[in-house]
Amino acid sequence: MDWTWPDDDDELVTAYHEAGHAIVGCALGAQIDRVTLSQASMFDDEDGDLPRRFGDCIVNWGRVDPSDNWQRQRELLTILAGPVAEFVYQSGDEELLDVRAWQSDWQQAQLCAAALKPQAAQQIRLMREAIVRLRKIVASDPCWSAIAALADELMLGDEIEGEQVADLVRFWWSRA
């Protein structure tokens, strides 16, 4: 019997992307309200050249001073953690990456960087340094184990509540 299974690769890549946001955000002190994957892309009715995947991670920092540099740095790292986790999952193979799917993340990251550094060159340097730092952190344990576990949970199709994310962070960090 020849079984044919649908290609879940785009969905799995999205799961790692959203798990990256959630795990890094939670590890930096945010409450994750929920993490989900959508079977139907928000781009389905749009141009066929756009990404065909969609996920969502709601990060709640609670009551913080939005002008505090440490808060802006945490937000920047959390925003960039999705694309970085996706990159690590893709084994660093740049040919597999679809950076168009990250457009919203890049825009948010640029806003955070602009709030931290006044000049464009400084902002670019800050984002590059954050990405280099995140690649090391995300690719190593306990972070990678937690991201992989959350991505697996997301692939089951249910919405993941924040407490489940916090449990994963506690579980994997306790083993580090």
mmCIF file of N, CA, C and O in Angstrom, residues 6 29 63 164:
data_model
loop_
_atom_site.group_PDB
_atom_site.id
_atom_site.type_symbol
_atom_site.label_atom_id
_atom_site.label_comp_id
_atom_site.label_asym_id
_atom_site.label_seq_id
_atom_site.Cartn_x
_atom_site.Cartn_y
_atom_site.Cartn_z
ATOM 1 N N PRO A 6 0.616 14.531 3.502
ATOM 2 C CA PRO A 6 0.811 15.927 3.083
ATOM 3 C C PRO A 6 2.166 16.444 3.556
ATOM 4 O O PRO A 6 2.697 15.994 4.567
ATOM 5 N N GLY A 29 11.688 36.345 30.827
ATOM 6 C CA GLY A 29 10.788 36.887 31.829
ATOM 7 C C GLY A 29 9.404 37.268 31.380
ATOM 8 O O GLY A 29 8.602 37.744 32.180
ATOM 9 N N ARG A 63 3.593 44.767 33.357
ATOM 10 C CA ARG A 63 3.851 46.192 33.605
ATOM 11 C C ARG A 63 5.347 46.449 33.603
ATOM 12 O O ARG A 63 6.062 46.028 34.503
ATOM 13 N N GLN A 164 1.995 26.105 29.677
ATOM 14 C CA GLN A 164 2.724 24.990 29.071
ATOM 15 C C GLN A 164 4.117 25.435 28.625
ATOM 16 O O GLN A 164 5.076 24.682 28.765
#
